[in-house]
Amino acid sequence: MKTKYGYLTYCSNIHPGESWSDHFLHLKSHLPKIHQSVSPEAPMGLGLRLSNEASLELMDPEVMAEWKDWLNKEGIYVFLINGFPYGGFHETVVKENVYRPDWATKERFDYTLRLFSILSELLPDGMEGGVSTPPLSYFYFDSNEFLRKERILSATEQIVNVAIHLIQMKLDRGQILHLDIEPEPDGILGNVKLWVEWFLSDFLPMVVPRIKTMLGVDRKVAEQMARDHIRICLDACHAAVSFEDNKSILSLLAEHSIQVGRIQISSALKINFLKGTNSLLDLVSSFDEPTYLHQVLIQSEDKTLESFPDLPQAIQNGKKQSVEWRIHFHVPVFLESYGLLSSTQKEVLELLNLQKQTKFTNALEVETYTWGVLPKEVQIPVSESIIRELQWVQSVLEDKNK
């Protein structure tokens, strides 16, 4: 829904359904209730998650027409698509497979262009639209730096081709569509600093000459075109896990004129070992589940960071000299603590308040997709959870949570 600080929505990756028909059933079951609860008097936006399989189905004109008719009837519109997970995302082991196929492959390129074609069809007149995507690839897919650099080169070439495609779409249709590349711990672009370095050192030097040659424009115009269509997806959970400071992140992005395609609003799990409770490791073990990657960054007393690719390795390592753990586990933003465990809700609040001070994006997307794998004692029905999350964000934006 439209707010003073941007369009607020949630991502449908919380709902299962890898085929379009299955996912549509879940949307029809949950969306009307959510819409009525959070935006009864106005249309509501949706961040749509489409698997590769679902995207192929939705390219059928009859299937698309049915979806558009339903959206119009319900007063719902799509302006964001989540294109990070290509394949199965529920009731299967995902882990590092969420990065496959990565940006070094034709499959990822074709899938992403298909998502932009779908978004172009669904996007309301006058709105910008974005597709989120992985941070090139998973760091540990490569055994050495030479192979990793080769993968980065191939991935960057493909993203340059996406940028060219989006520029051509704007010229043909007048729509501003952007690819929102999402830093994530243990991705090749594992944090905002690495993202910016890649954008400035790898992407821009490759894309700007292509645009100049294609359109006959000067370097400044070509660079601005590239910046308009390739943006960062700022995930509050990922930034918090990496112990990134929100003000520093935004300062870095502003310094280099990098646009934020969207904020993904979710909290990470946090453990403060200064409480000195021996049972903390036992408690966090209840969040060790087999579906998703739960990267862990551990801060010691001297502020140094140690990372683990998944929660079991961190648990096996023990707390040792740990002061604080942050775990990539998207927990609901309306919960500040889970007994002795806590969340990074404070960091989410800070980021939203910075958005209120200087509106640096127009898209605010709640993304707590791990609801189905949370410990049972903190679960509530999915629709109720989504409503509570959206209402909590609304209260922050409207200063009602003080």
Steps between C-alpha positions, in 0.01 A plus 500: 500500500613857440650681797675834536830313505450262210288208387473237775440134414608150592671228299295197405797266551345432842232302313583157353428390145768451239253462214295806415171319560605402853640842586188672363285286730698621802479861385124474457475350847703768681516825302137619532510471879836677521381777266183554700697522825782735399362708211119466489441836328780495244669263255776282641832417334657155499857377477449187291733203526510283187702185457634420155221247457232752600646768272476267200134429580419868541630579151190326364264784392192329647671437835623861510154631413344301787761637744453858386121471522529370858741778597269766358199352677682490835661846470854358510794588276850360447801732492775273637606146415733283706730327252758370749386136539476334158377159611329339798480719811265317735483146637835410344866543590598840359826600675764625247283375212311828531790644294461242222498567213721803565576805287772318308229290330261560214218352709519784753512760221199356315298464820568861599404642161179298519424653840547849355265414216238392755558807718466729200160346431383543861651835599253787548548803278746752639666264748854365502548127546782281625613137491729385783781255430796324668840667557653335189565161662593312816855563621574135578405367156861568397805340657741781414512868412579442130180301447304754702627788283399310188152452644475870590600598146236272345235621745581864439476454123152354543388785726632750246276329244204535738573871537506541121169313476337721764622817330343378177175419683490855633553641152227275358241512780591795722528282812784526750583145608799420717694192606547508879813302588486380859816471713493201734761351734710242310375625166777622270364845578470419869437849633432854383869597482578206271193585291617858450852388409363264234264764361774761464792278398337223295151594386522867399825466299338218302151640448568868424690443170223263385232763561705775333546284190138387489338841544768749400482681834786642706654327803299695759164415341599136449607466861174648629303255287694211654441635852126533435463133409748320727436574867567350840241306697564601861397208721483609864553146628812443287653835595441433869653151480813659350513759783471776240409842632191640326622860495835394355327288235281786385790745507706266279214454253430874487870578451504286186147592380379140522124460502312275742241298310326388817540441871422144604371527853576210732690431820787261564545286809741639760667343804676706765740277692578772753185383674713203605225240471629151427175395337526750210660250262229247583234761425650601166518133401121505469548730196731250328275369224588325173333721238685833475855629542545672836836674472646615831730793575654512845642813659767460768598737778752684279230551230655254254256288301505129429259343254348154462315385187213347698367469854618143575866599450460799733332288767776241474758775545330610823481847650873527591589872511174607339327820602221484245373268227287612209326230303347517153154392606221732386292540815184715524570871541230550763684275750795653686595188691444125526552439867877528557561542127440830322458643153656788309175696520698802624693506171176474300357795693812702431486426127132593475561824690782584260257441212265747665777761530630459144277297272764293319267243342137478397447131581469347847456122496447287810679169444468240775495180295617262777167502682437132429831390654491714814472310829134412550468702820551830314278424200156647435284461186676635191242765408496630855879519504515695172233740623686557828827563315346751259312675780819518706685666211206736447515596869872577469444714192215683674689536833241291685745253656651743750 
